[in-house]
GROMACS .gro file of C-alpha atoms in nm:
model
  506
    1MET     CA    1   0.494  12.909  10.294
    2LYS     CA    2   0.839  12.885  10.129
    3GLN     CA    3   0.718  13.144   9.880
    4GLN     CA    4   0.671  13.402  10.155
    5LEU     CA    5   1.004  13.320  10.323
    6HIS     CA    6   1.203  13.417  10.018
    7LYS     CA    7   0.989  13.714   9.912
    8SER     CA    8   1.203  13.971  10.091
    9MET     CA    9   1.516  13.826   9.927
   10LEU     CA   10   1.349  13.838   9.590
   11MET     CA   11   1.243  14.200   9.625
   12ALA     CA   12   1.592  14.297   9.734
   13SER     CA   13   1.739  14.142   9.419
   14VAL     CA   14   1.469  14.255   9.181
   15LEU     CA   15   1.713  14.457   8.969
   16THR     CA   16   1.939  14.162   8.905
   17LEU     CA   17   1.645  13.935   8.836
   18THR     CA   18   1.494  14.163   8.577
   19ALA     CA   19   1.829  14.228   8.418
   20GLY     CA   20   1.882  13.852   8.401
   21ALA     CA   21   1.553  13.817   8.216
   22ALA     CA   22   1.624  14.095   7.967
   23ALA     CA   23   1.772  14.441   7.977
   24GLY     CA   24   1.450  14.590   7.848
   25CYS     CA   25   1.235  14.463   8.135
   26GLY     CA   26   1.250  14.801   8.305
   27GLY     CA   27   1.441  14.929   8.603
   28THR     CA   28   1.815  14.998   8.647
   29LYS     CA   29   2.067  14.771   8.476
   30ALA     CA   30   2.254  14.531   8.701
   31THR     CA   31   2.622  14.608   8.747
   32ASP     CA   32   2.931  14.406   8.824
   33GLY     CA   33   3.157  14.482   9.121
   34GLY     CA   34   3.317  14.773   8.936
   35GLY     CA   35   2.992  14.953   8.866
   36GLN     CA   36   2.984  14.848   8.500
   37PRO     CA   37   2.673  14.686   8.343
   38ALA     CA   38   2.683  14.314   8.400
   39ALA     CA   39   2.605  14.056   8.134
   40ALA     CA   40   2.254  13.912   8.156
   41GLY     CA   41   2.387  13.566   8.239
   42ASP     CA   42   2.611  13.704   8.516
   43ALA     CA   43   2.320  13.901   8.660
   44ALA     CA   44   2.106  13.589   8.675
   45LYS     CA   45   2.381  13.404   8.858
   46THR     CA   46   2.425  13.674   9.123
   47ALA     CA   47   2.063  13.636   9.237
   48ALA     CA   48   1.971  13.351   9.466
   49PRO     CA   49   1.774  13.071   9.291
   50TYR     CA   50   1.404  13.147   9.256
   51LYS     CA   51   1.189  12.880   9.417
   52MET     CA   52   0.896  12.783   9.198
   53SER     CA   53   0.651  12.497   9.158
   54ILE     CA   54   0.487  12.377   8.837
   55MET     CA   55   0.191  12.144   8.786
   56LEU     CA   56   0.215  11.936   8.468
   57PRO     CA   57   0.057  11.633   8.300
   58SER     CA   58   0.267  11.317   8.276
   59PHE     CA   59   0.227  11.070   7.991
   60ASN     CA   60   0.457  10.806   8.135
   61PRO     CA   61   0.439  10.583   8.444
   62GLU     CA   62   0.766  10.705   8.595
   63PRO     CA   63   0.819  11.081   8.643
   64MET     CA   64   1.129  11.267   8.536
   65SER     CA   65   1.412  11.208   8.782
   66THR     CA   66   1.508  11.505   8.998
   67ASP     CA   67   1.848  11.344   9.057
   68GLY     CA   68   1.935  11.329   8.689
   69GLU     CA   69   2.158  11.558   8.485
   70ILE     CA   70   1.869  11.707   8.285
   71PHE     CA   71   1.687  11.833   8.592
   72LYS     CA   72   2.011  11.970   8.736
   73LYS     CA   73   2.093  12.152   8.412
   74ILE     CA   74   1.744  12.303   8.399
   75GLN     CA   75   1.780  12.447   8.748
   76SER     CA   76   2.133  12.570   8.684
   77ALA     CA   77   2.057  12.738   8.349
   78THR     CA   78   1.740  12.908   8.475
   79ASN     CA   79   1.865  12.987   8.825
   80THR     CA   80   1.564  12.822   8.987
   81GLU     CA   81   1.487  12.573   9.258
   82LEU     CA   82   1.209  12.368   9.098
   83LYS     CA   83   0.933  12.154   9.236
   84LEU     CA   84   0.753  11.962   8.963
   85ASN     CA   85   0.407  11.830   9.044
   86TRP     CA   86   0.341  11.558   8.785
   87VAL     CA   87  -0.019  11.441   8.742
   88PRO     CA   88  -0.117  11.140   8.524
   89SER     CA   89  -0.253  11.272   8.193
   90ALA     CA   90  -0.569  11.059   8.222
   91THR     CA   91  -0.679  11.246   8.535
   92TYR     CA   92  -0.510  11.580   8.469
   93SER     CA   93  -0.817  11.781   8.364
   94ASP     CA   94  -1.013  11.678   8.674
   95LYS     CA   95  -0.716  11.744   8.901
   96LEU     CA   96  -0.657  12.087   8.746
   97SER     CA   97  -1.023  12.186   8.784
   98ALA     CA   98  -1.021  12.083   9.151
   99THR     CA   99  -0.693  12.264   9.214
  100VAL     CA  100  -0.814  12.588   9.058
  101ALA     CA  101  -1.139  12.565   9.256
  102SER     CA  102  -0.944  12.522   9.580
  103GLY     CA  103  -0.737  12.835   9.523
  104GLU     CA  104  -0.431  12.648   9.654
  105LEU     CA  105  -0.222  12.675   9.340
  106PRO     CA  106   0.147  12.627   9.255
  107ASN     CA  107   0.342  12.912   9.096
  108VAL     CA  108   0.267  12.781   8.747
  109ILE     CA  109  -0.006  12.554   8.614
  110THR     CA  110  -0.022  12.381   8.277
  111VAL     CA  111  -0.359  12.437   8.111
  112LEU     CA  112  -0.438  12.215   7.813
  113ASN     CA  113  -0.762  12.395   7.724
  114GLN     CA  114  -0.760  12.762   7.811
  115LYS     CA  115  -1.115  12.800   7.677
  116ALA     CA  116  -1.256  12.562   7.939
  117PRO     CA  117  -1.528  12.753   8.130
  118PHE     CA  118  -1.357  12.718   8.469
  119ILE     CA  119  -1.037  12.870   8.328
  120VAL     CA  120  -1.219  13.152   8.148
  121ASN     CA  121  -1.420  13.235   8.460
  122SER     CA  122  -1.104  13.232   8.672
  123VAL     CA  123  -0.929  13.469   8.430
  124ARG     CA  124  -1.224  13.705   8.428
  125SER     CA  125  -1.231  13.704   8.808
  126GLY     CA  126  -0.870  13.823   8.812
  127MET     CA  127  -0.704  13.500   8.927
  128PHE     CA  128  -0.421  13.498   8.668
  129TRP     CA  129  -0.152  13.740   8.557
  130GLU     CA  130  -0.176  13.894   8.211
  131LEU     CA  131   0.158  13.813   8.047
  132GLY     CA  132   0.127  13.958   7.697
  133PRO     CA  133   0.280  14.302   7.773
  134TYR     CA  134   0.597  14.144   7.916
  135LEU     CA  135   0.688  13.915   7.625
  136LYS     CA  136   0.861  14.179   7.410
  137ASP     CA  137   1.126  14.224   7.679
  138TYR     CA  138   1.265  13.871   7.654
  139LYS     CA  139   1.515  13.743   7.399
  140ASN     CA  140   1.329  13.420   7.325
  141LEU     CA  141   0.972  13.484   7.436
  142SER     CA  142   0.962  13.788   7.207
  143ARG     CA  143   0.980  13.544   6.911
  144MET     CA  144   0.645  13.390   6.994
  145ASN     CA  145   0.414  13.352   6.694
  146PRO     CA  146   0.136  13.617   6.686
  147ILE     CA  147  -0.106  13.358   6.541
  148ALA     CA  148  -0.042  13.122   6.831
  149LEU     CA  149  -0.064  13.404   7.085
  150ASN     CA  150  -0.395  13.516   6.939
  151ALA     CA  151  -0.528  13.160   6.957
  152ILE     CA  152  -0.457  13.132   7.330
  153SER     CA  153  -0.589  13.478   7.417
  154ILE     CA  154  -0.894  13.531   7.635
  155ASP     CA  155  -1.095  13.849   7.579
  156GLY     CA  156  -0.813  13.980   7.363
  157LYS     CA  157  -0.540  13.939   7.627
  158VAL     CA  158  -0.265  13.679   7.668
  159TYR     CA  159  -0.259  13.507   8.006
  160GLY     CA  160  -0.019  13.226   7.931
  161ILE     CA  161   0.308  13.110   7.777
  162TYR     CA  162   0.224  12.858   7.509
  163ARG     CA  163   0.398  12.526   7.444
  164GLU     CA  164   0.487  12.554   7.077
  165ARG     CA  165   0.378  12.309   6.807
  166ASP     CA  166   0.412  12.339   6.430
  167LEU     CA  167   0.131  12.552   6.294
  168ALA     CA  168   0.000  12.324   6.016
  169ARG     CA  169   0.077  11.961   6.093
  170ASP     CA  170  -0.176  11.772   5.881
  171GLY     CA  171  -0.134  11.630   5.534
  172LEU     CA  172  -0.127  11.309   5.330
  173THR     CA  173   0.078  11.002   5.421
  174LEU     CA  174   0.102  10.779   5.115
  175ARG     CA  175   0.254  10.439   5.036
  176LYS     CA  176   0.541  10.534   4.807
  177ASP     CA  177   0.628  10.172   4.731
  178TRP     CA  178   0.272  10.118   4.604
  179LEU     CA  179   0.304  10.420   4.376
  180ASP     CA  180   0.630  10.278   4.242
  181ASN     CA  181   0.480   9.930   4.196
  182LEU     CA  182   0.199  10.080   3.987
  183GLY     CA  183   0.415  10.327   3.798
  184LEU     CA  184   0.224  10.622   3.942
  185LYS     CA  185   0.348  10.969   4.035
  186GLU     CA  186   0.264  11.146   4.358
  187PRO     CA  187  -0.076  11.316   4.321
  188LYS     CA  188  -0.080  11.693   4.303
  189THR     CA  189  -0.455  11.754   4.268
  190ILE     CA  190  -0.771  11.611   4.424
  191ASP     CA  191  -0.857  11.439   4.095
  192GLU     CA  192  -0.516  11.275   4.077
  193PHE     CA  193  -0.557  11.165   4.440
  194TYR     CA  194  -0.888  10.998   4.351
  195ASN     CA  195  -0.717  10.808   4.068
  196VAL     CA  196  -0.440  10.694   4.304
  197LEU     CA  197  -0.697  10.568   4.558
  198LYS     CA  198  -0.873  10.375   4.281
  199ALA     CA  199  -0.547  10.214   4.171
  200PHE     CA  200  -0.451  10.134   4.531
  201THR     CA  201  -0.786   9.956   4.574
  202TYR     CA  202  -0.817   9.760   4.251
  203ASN     CA  203  -0.475   9.726   4.085
  204ASP     CA  204  -0.299   9.502   4.342
  205PRO     CA  205  -0.047   9.767   4.460
  206ASP     CA  206   0.133   9.525   4.695
  207LYS     CA  207   0.171   9.268   4.413
  208ASN     CA  208   0.052   8.974   4.622
  209GLY     CA  209  -0.207   8.862   4.369
  210LYS     CA  210  -0.496   8.928   4.608
  211ASN     CA  211  -0.773   9.185   4.616
  212ASP     CA  212  -0.699   9.283   4.977
  213THR     CA  213  -0.610   9.653   4.974
  214ILE     CA  214  -0.798   9.981   5.004
  215GLY     CA  215  -0.706  10.335   4.906
  216LEU     CA  216  -0.795  10.565   5.196
  217VAL     CA  217  -0.844  10.477   5.560
  218GLU     CA  218  -1.068  10.690   5.780
  219GLN     CA  219  -1.194  10.654   6.135
  220GLN     CA  220  -1.486  10.728   6.366
  221GLU     CA  221  -1.357  11.073   6.454
  222PRO     CA  222  -1.237  11.172   6.106
  223ALA     CA  223  -0.866  11.239   6.104
  224GLY     CA  224  -0.863  11.386   5.756
  225TRP     CA  225  -1.193  11.571   5.731
  226ARG     CA  226  -1.073  11.927   5.805
  227THR     CA  227  -0.774  11.886   5.572
  228MET     CA  228  -0.986  11.741   5.291
  229LEU     CA  229  -1.233  12.028   5.339
  230ALA     CA  230  -0.953  12.283   5.301
  231TRP     CA  231  -0.839  12.114   4.980
  232HIS     CA  232  -1.195  12.151   4.850
  233GLY     CA  233  -1.186  12.524   4.927
  234GLY     CA  234  -1.360  12.514   5.265
  235PRO     CA  235  -1.273  12.712   5.579
  236ALA     CA  236  -1.088  12.610   5.893
  237ASP     CA  237  -1.397  12.531   6.104
  238TRP     CA  238  -1.534  12.888   6.079
  239GLU     CA  239  -1.512  13.178   5.835
  240VAL     CA  240  -1.608  13.544   5.813
  241LYS     CA  241  -1.890  13.573   5.560
  242ASP     CA  242  -2.065  13.903   5.487
  243GLY     CA  243  -1.931  14.046   5.813
  244LYS     CA  244  -2.060  13.755   6.021
  245LEU     CA  245  -1.904  13.440   6.161
  246SER     CA  246  -2.029  13.129   5.985
  247PRO     CA  247  -1.944  12.761   6.057
  248ALA     CA  248  -1.778  12.543   5.794
  249HIS     CA  249  -2.080  12.317   5.755
  250LEU     CA  250  -2.279  12.608   5.605
  251SER     CA  251  -2.025  12.651   5.325
  252PRO     CA  252  -2.082  12.501   4.978
  253ALA     CA  253  -1.738  12.335   5.003
  254TYR     CA  254  -1.860  12.127   5.300
  255LEU     CA  255  -2.128  11.961   5.089
  256GLU     CA  256  -1.882  11.906   4.802
  257THR     CA  257  -1.636  11.741   5.043
  258MET     CA  258  -1.909  11.512   5.176
  259LYS     CA  259  -1.995  11.415   4.817
  260PHE     CA  260  -1.627  11.334   4.755
  261TYR     CA  261  -1.618  11.109   5.062
  262LYS     CA  262  -1.947  10.948   4.955
  263LYS     CA  263  -1.798  10.874   4.614
  264LEU     CA  264  -1.502  10.705   4.780
  265TYR     CA  265  -1.740  10.511   5.004
  266ASP     CA  266  -1.973  10.404   4.724
  267GLU     CA  267  -1.683  10.289   4.508
  268LYS     CA  268  -1.522  10.114   4.807
  269LEU     CA  269  -1.204  10.317   4.778
  270MET     CA  270  -1.204  10.370   5.155
  271ASN     CA  271  -1.274  10.144   5.450
  272LEU     CA  272  -1.650  10.088   5.474
  273ASP     CA  273  -1.629  10.038   5.852
  274PHE     CA  274  -1.483  10.385   5.913
  275ALA     CA  275  -1.775  10.481   6.139
  276VAL     CA  276  -1.666  10.226   6.401
  277VAL     CA  277  -1.287  10.235   6.358
  278LYS     CA  278  -1.124  10.393   6.664
  279ASP     CA  279  -0.774  10.439   6.521
  280GLY     CA  280  -0.723  10.434   6.145
  281ARG     CA  281  -0.346  10.419   6.189
  282GLN     CA  282  -0.383  10.055   6.287
  283VAL     CA  283  -0.515   9.977   5.937
  284MET     CA  284  -0.213  10.151   5.784
  285ASN     CA  285   0.014   9.961   6.023
  286LYS     CA  286  -0.121   9.630   5.890
  287GLY     CA  287  -0.018   9.726   5.537
  288THR     CA  288  -0.366   9.700   5.388
  289ALA     CA  289  -0.432  10.070   5.318
  290GLY     CA  290  -0.240  10.318   5.108
  291ALA     CA  291  -0.339  10.665   5.226
  292TRP     CA  292  -0.386  10.837   5.562
  293VAL     CA  293  -0.481  11.205   5.589
  294ALA     CA  294  -0.393  11.329   5.937
  295ASN     CA  295  -0.101  11.458   6.143
  296LEU     CA  296   0.215  11.393   5.941
  297ASN     CA  297   0.386  11.307   6.268
  298ASP     CA  298   0.213  10.967   6.238
  299ALA     CA  299   0.407  10.873   5.925
  300ASN     CA  300   0.732  10.751   6.078
  301GLY     CA  301   0.555  10.516   6.320
  302ILE     CA  302   0.326  10.389   6.043
  303GLU     CA  303   0.625  10.312   5.821
  304GLU     CA  304   0.804  10.127   6.100
  305GLN     CA  305   0.498   9.910   6.168
  306ALA     CA  306   0.421   9.851   5.800
  307LYS     CA  307   0.778   9.730   5.743
  308LYS     CA  308   0.712   9.449   5.990
  309VAL     CA  309   0.446   9.323   5.747
  310ASP     CA  310   0.631   9.415   5.428
  311PRO     CA  311   1.000   9.510   5.458
  312LYS     CA  312   0.969   9.707   5.133
  313ALA     CA  313   0.698   9.936   5.274
  314GLU     CA  314   0.787  10.302   5.229
  315MET     CA  315   0.592  10.622   5.295
  316THR     CA  316   0.600  10.962   5.135
  317LEU     CA  317   0.435  11.284   5.251
  318ILE     CA  318   0.229  11.550   5.075
  319GLY     CA  319   0.124  11.868   5.252
  320ALA     CA  320  -0.164  11.978   5.030
  321LEU     CA  321  -0.350  11.885   4.713
  322GLU     CA  322  -0.461  12.151   4.470
  323GLY     CA  323  -0.834  12.222   4.466
  324PRO     CA  324  -1.067  12.501   4.355
  325LYS     CA  325  -0.882  12.761   4.567
  326GLY     CA  326  -0.530  12.633   4.507
  327LEU     CA  327  -0.305  12.479   4.772
  328ARG     CA  328  -0.442  12.518   5.123
  329SER     CA  329  -0.349  12.377   5.463
  330ILE     CA  330  -0.535  12.392   5.791
  331ALA     CA  331  -0.372  12.597   6.064
  332GLY     CA  332  -0.393  12.461   6.414
  333THR     CA  333  -0.345  12.678   6.720
  334GLY     CA  334   0.034  12.656   6.701
  335SER     CA  335   0.053  12.521   7.053
  336TYR     CA  336  -0.049  12.244   7.289
  337GLY     CA  337  -0.131  12.382   7.629
  338ILE     CA  338  -0.013  12.695   7.807
  339PHE     CA  339   0.161  12.782   8.131
  340MET     CA  340  -0.038  13.023   8.348
  341ILE     CA  341   0.072  13.214   8.657
  342PRO     CA  342  -0.186  13.246   8.940
  343LYS     CA  343  -0.200  13.565   9.145
  344THR     CA  344  -0.290  13.360   9.450
  345SER     CA  345   0.062  13.213   9.468
  346VAL     CA  346   0.264  13.474   9.275
  347LYS     CA  347   0.201  13.807   9.442
  348THR     CA  348   0.441  14.053   9.281
  349GLU     CA  349   0.554  14.168   8.938
  350ALA     CA  350   0.912  14.085   9.037
  351GLU     CA  351   0.810  13.721   9.087
  352VAL     CA  352   0.630  13.719   8.752
  353LYS     CA  353   0.949  13.841   8.584
  354ALA     CA  354   1.152  13.575   8.761
  355ILE     CA  355   0.917  13.308   8.622
  356LEU     CA  356   0.928  13.458   8.273
  357ASN     CA  357   1.307  13.459   8.301
  358TYR     CA  358   1.286  13.084   8.368
  359PHE     CA  359   1.077  13.024   8.055
  360ASP     CA  360   1.301  13.250   7.847
  361LYS     CA  361   1.620  13.069   7.953
  362LEU     CA  362   1.448  12.736   7.893
  363SER     CA  363   1.395  12.848   7.533
  364ASP     CA  364   1.766  12.889   7.454
  365LYS     CA  365   1.877  12.658   7.173
  366ASP     CA  366   2.076  12.418   7.393
  367MET     CA  367   1.790  12.390   7.642
  368GLN     CA  368   1.532  12.328   7.370
  369ASN     CA  369   1.740  12.042   7.237
  370MET     CA  370   1.803  11.895   7.579
  371LEU     CA  371   1.432  11.891   7.666
  372TYR     CA  372   1.335  11.721   7.339
  373ASN     CA  373   1.636  11.500   7.266
  374GLY     CA  374   1.809  11.456   7.598
  375ILE     CA  375   2.185  11.486   7.650
  376GLU     CA  376   2.420  11.337   7.393
  377GLY     CA  377   2.609  11.049   7.547
  378ARG     CA  378   2.333  10.989   7.801
  379GLN     CA  379   1.991  10.978   7.634
  380TYR     CA  380   2.127  10.932   7.281
  381THR     CA  381   2.437  10.894   7.068
  382VAL     CA  382   2.515  10.994   6.710
  383GLU     CA  383   2.736  10.741   6.531
  384ASN     CA  384   2.823  10.788   6.163
  385GLY     CA  385   2.547  11.045   6.143
  386GLN     CA  386   2.290  10.801   6.282
  387TYR     CA  387   2.086  10.894   6.590
  388LYS     CA  388   2.052  10.614   6.844
  389LYS     CA  389   1.834  10.645   7.152
  390THR     CA  390   1.954  10.484   7.472
  391THR     CA  391   1.786  10.177   7.617
  392ASP     CA  392   1.931  10.236   7.963
  393PRO     CA  393   1.629  10.267   8.198
  394LYS     CA  394   1.814  10.509   8.427
  395MET     CA  395   1.898  10.741   8.139
  396LEU     CA  396   1.542  10.724   8.007
  397VAL     CA  397   1.399  10.817   8.347
  398GLU     CA  398   1.632  11.118   8.354
  399TYR     CA  399   1.413  11.280   8.095
  400GLY     CA  400   1.094  11.113   8.208
  401MET     CA  401   1.076  10.881   7.905
  402GLY     CA  402   1.025  11.200   7.704
  403ASP     CA  403   0.816  11.390   7.960
  404SER     CA  404   1.091  11.652   7.985
  405SER     CA  405   0.945  11.798   7.664
  406GLN     CA  406   0.633  11.887   7.867
  407LEU     CA  407   0.842  12.163   8.024
  408ALA     CA  408   0.941  12.316   7.691
  409VAL     CA  409   0.804  12.640   7.554
  410LEU     CA  410   0.962  12.717   7.217
  411ARG     CA  411   1.090  12.444   6.986
  412ASP     CA  412   1.198  12.651   6.686
  413GLN     CA  413   1.566  12.561   6.730
  414VAL     CA  414   1.534  12.190   6.800
  415THR     CA  415   1.765  11.967   6.597
  416THR     CA  416   1.564  11.689   6.435
  417PHE     CA  417   1.709  11.340   6.453
  418GLY     CA  418   1.565  11.048   6.264
  419SER     CA  419   1.501  10.897   5.925
  420PRO     CA  420   1.473  11.086   5.594
  421LEU     CA  421   1.095  11.062   5.643
  422VAL     CA  422   1.121  11.261   5.968
  423HIS     CA  423   1.319  11.533   5.791
  424LEU     CA  424   1.066  11.533   5.505
  425ARG     CA  425   0.791  11.581   5.765
  426ASP     CA  426   0.962  11.893   5.899
  427LYS     CA  427   1.005  12.031   5.546
  428VAL     CA  428   0.637  11.973   5.462
  429TRP     CA  429   0.530  12.133   5.791
  430GLN     CA  430   0.725  12.445   5.695
  431GLU     CA  431   0.558  12.451   5.353
  432ASN     CA  432   0.215  12.400   5.510
  433ALA     CA  433   0.265  12.694   5.746
  434LYS     CA  434   0.311  12.933   5.452
  435ARG     CA  435  -0.033  12.850   5.306
  436ALA     CA  436  -0.225  12.774   5.623
  437ILE     CA  437  -0.574  12.914   5.675
  438GLU     CA  438  -0.673  13.009   6.029
  439ASN     CA  439  -0.986  12.948   6.229
  440PRO     CA  440  -1.109  13.305   6.300
  441VAL     CA  441  -1.287  13.207   6.622
  442ASN     CA  442  -0.980  13.062   6.797
  443ALA     CA  443  -0.948  13.372   7.012
  444PHE     CA  444  -1.320  13.406   7.086
  445ILE     CA  445  -1.546  13.256   7.349
  446SER     CA  446  -1.911  13.166   7.300
  447ALA     CA  447  -2.105  13.091   7.618
  448THR     CA  448  -2.353  12.883   7.419
  449TYR     CA  449  -2.077  12.681   7.256
  450SER     CA  450  -1.917  12.619   7.597
  451GLU     CA  451  -2.253  12.484   7.715
  452LYS     CA  452  -2.384  12.302   7.407
  453GLY     CA  453  -2.089  12.273   7.171
  454LYS     CA  454  -2.021  11.903   7.214
  455GLU     CA  455  -2.379  11.794   7.148
  456LEU     CA  456  -2.413  12.030   6.852
  457ASP     CA  457  -2.083  11.911   6.702
  458LYS     CA  458  -2.203  11.553   6.739
  459LEU     CA  459  -2.527  11.636   6.559
  460ILE     CA  460  -2.331  11.760   6.255
  461ASP     CA  461  -2.075  11.479   6.274
  462ASP     CA  462  -2.348  11.213   6.283
  463ALA     CA  463  -2.533  11.370   5.991
  464ARG     CA  464  -2.212  11.386   5.790
  465THR     CA  465  -2.144  11.016   5.853
  466LYS     CA  466  -2.501  10.926   5.754
  467PHE     CA  467  -2.469  11.126   5.431
  468ILE     CA  468  -2.143  10.955   5.338
  469MET     CA  469  -2.292  10.613   5.408
  470GLY     CA  470  -2.608  10.699   5.214
  471SER     CA  471  -2.863  10.675   5.496
  472ILE     CA  472  -2.966  11.038   5.442
  473ASP     CA  473  -2.965  11.250   5.127
  474GLU     CA  474  -2.908  11.622   5.077
  475ASN     CA  475  -3.253  11.702   5.217
  476GLY     CA  476  -3.172  11.502   5.530
  477TRP     CA  477  -2.845  11.690   5.565
  478ASN     CA  478  -3.023  12.026   5.536
  479LYS     CA  479  -3.268  11.921   5.808
  480ALA     CA  480  -2.977  11.840   6.039
  481VAL     CA  481  -2.824  12.182   5.970
  482GLU     CA  482  -3.155  12.352   6.054
  483GLN     CA  483  -3.174  12.150   6.375
  484TRP     CA  484  -2.822  12.267   6.460
  485LYS     CA  485  -2.931  12.629   6.415
  486GLN     CA  486  -3.247  12.588   6.624
  487ASN     CA  487  -3.074  12.400   6.906
  488GLY     CA  488  -2.822  12.677   6.968
  489GLY     CA  489  -2.615  12.708   6.653
  490SER     CA  490  -2.766  13.042   6.551
  491LYS     CA  491  -2.693  13.176   6.899
  492ILE     CA  492  -2.332  13.061   6.872
  493MET     CA  493  -2.300  13.242   6.539
  494GLU     CA  494  -2.437  13.560   6.699
  495GLU     CA  495  -2.200  13.537   6.994
  496TYR     CA  496  -1.892  13.477   6.779
  497THR     CA  497  -1.995  13.761   6.547
  498ALA     CA  498  -2.028  13.996   6.845
  499GLU     CA  499  -1.681  13.896   6.965
  500TYR     CA  500  -1.542  13.945   6.615
  501ASN     CA  501  -1.695  14.292   6.584
  502LYS     CA  502  -1.567  14.386   6.928
  503SER     CA  503  -1.211  14.281   6.838
  504ALA     CA  504  -1.229  14.465   6.504
  505LYS     CA  505  -1.288  14.794   6.688
  506LYS     CA  506  -0.974  14.762   6.899
   0.00000   0.00000   0.00000
């Protein structure tokens, strides 16, 4: 294998490699020709390029060009010789599972769900390197968010480098032009939001003289449920209650949130077909709905599509509405997927440090921006302060139609280009992060949930939908909750509580 051919070279240059990653990585500092300590960048350049392969999901039909400037700059800045194994996103999970089972792994794999049983079992069998203890020694990786690191941990240890996402991305996208047409202010509380939805439904907000609008749009897999629950004072999926882990649907706030949705449904302030709608954004795109509670990243695309129907369409964004416990946002995991290093293909600590050096260099400000925005003058231009993306197919393929961002780790220094709405989104995300509530079980693993979680989640989801639509009452809801407990829910609570108690002792 190529890996084995360059191992002796790598070991011989271990001091320069580790110095290139960070001076604090351990070992003797690299020196220049005169015996003086060399700069980290110089040390990295004196070592031969580290050959490494990465398996990643691709979301576009044509992979990132290895002949383009972006790929060349990545290799040059990180002092690596890269082999990127792109796998179509639709088949990635199956391909990853088969690859892990075979034991024939690249140097780095991208794992989108680190709690998947086959990944957890592989970690527990010793297949992957623990990376947590190394992170403090790297300029950029040392900035990683403790909340996000905790969320990706397995049995209390960090085995991956996460791909950063904003911590609390969900909120309310609202038709600002409809508010203006009706002389309404942006809602600040749940009650004010209800009044806005009523006006959006019955007061002809688009001024077309027709009764053809609705307030809130929802979908089959509720986009706004967790956020609406937080506004009503509920937890982020789970909570610690009397020293035990308890799911959100056992909280009083869950029932109150269902009653709020039912009120909207009964008064026809939301789409009555929500249970069969696959993508609620399409309703917003058509200009017939005024509110969408989901990832605020959707807003810019919704506005662009709505303008095709009504050129005056304009969106505004609200991070949280005040409820019984004040302003609350739902924290996500702070990442989307992690990079893991298998011991089957990466045999030594020196190689691990070389790979971490790659990720650290890739997190420099200029590299972050290149991976997300491309290179100015090639993938985009800025004229009179306006960002313009290229339409040149060759330039687009250079960064894989955006797939280059799949390589990125940190994104805390990315320059945002786009409309005022995009900048408002970033501002609201920052505000959300300050008041975000976490899911306390993110770092824990329940064997019963791994086995039965999907069917038990569906049981609760179906009962919630039936309650909102009026086909079951509160007694019917309570029966569904008891069924959840009997079918494995109580066991899941016990397992999460045991994990919680174990972590509390550390």
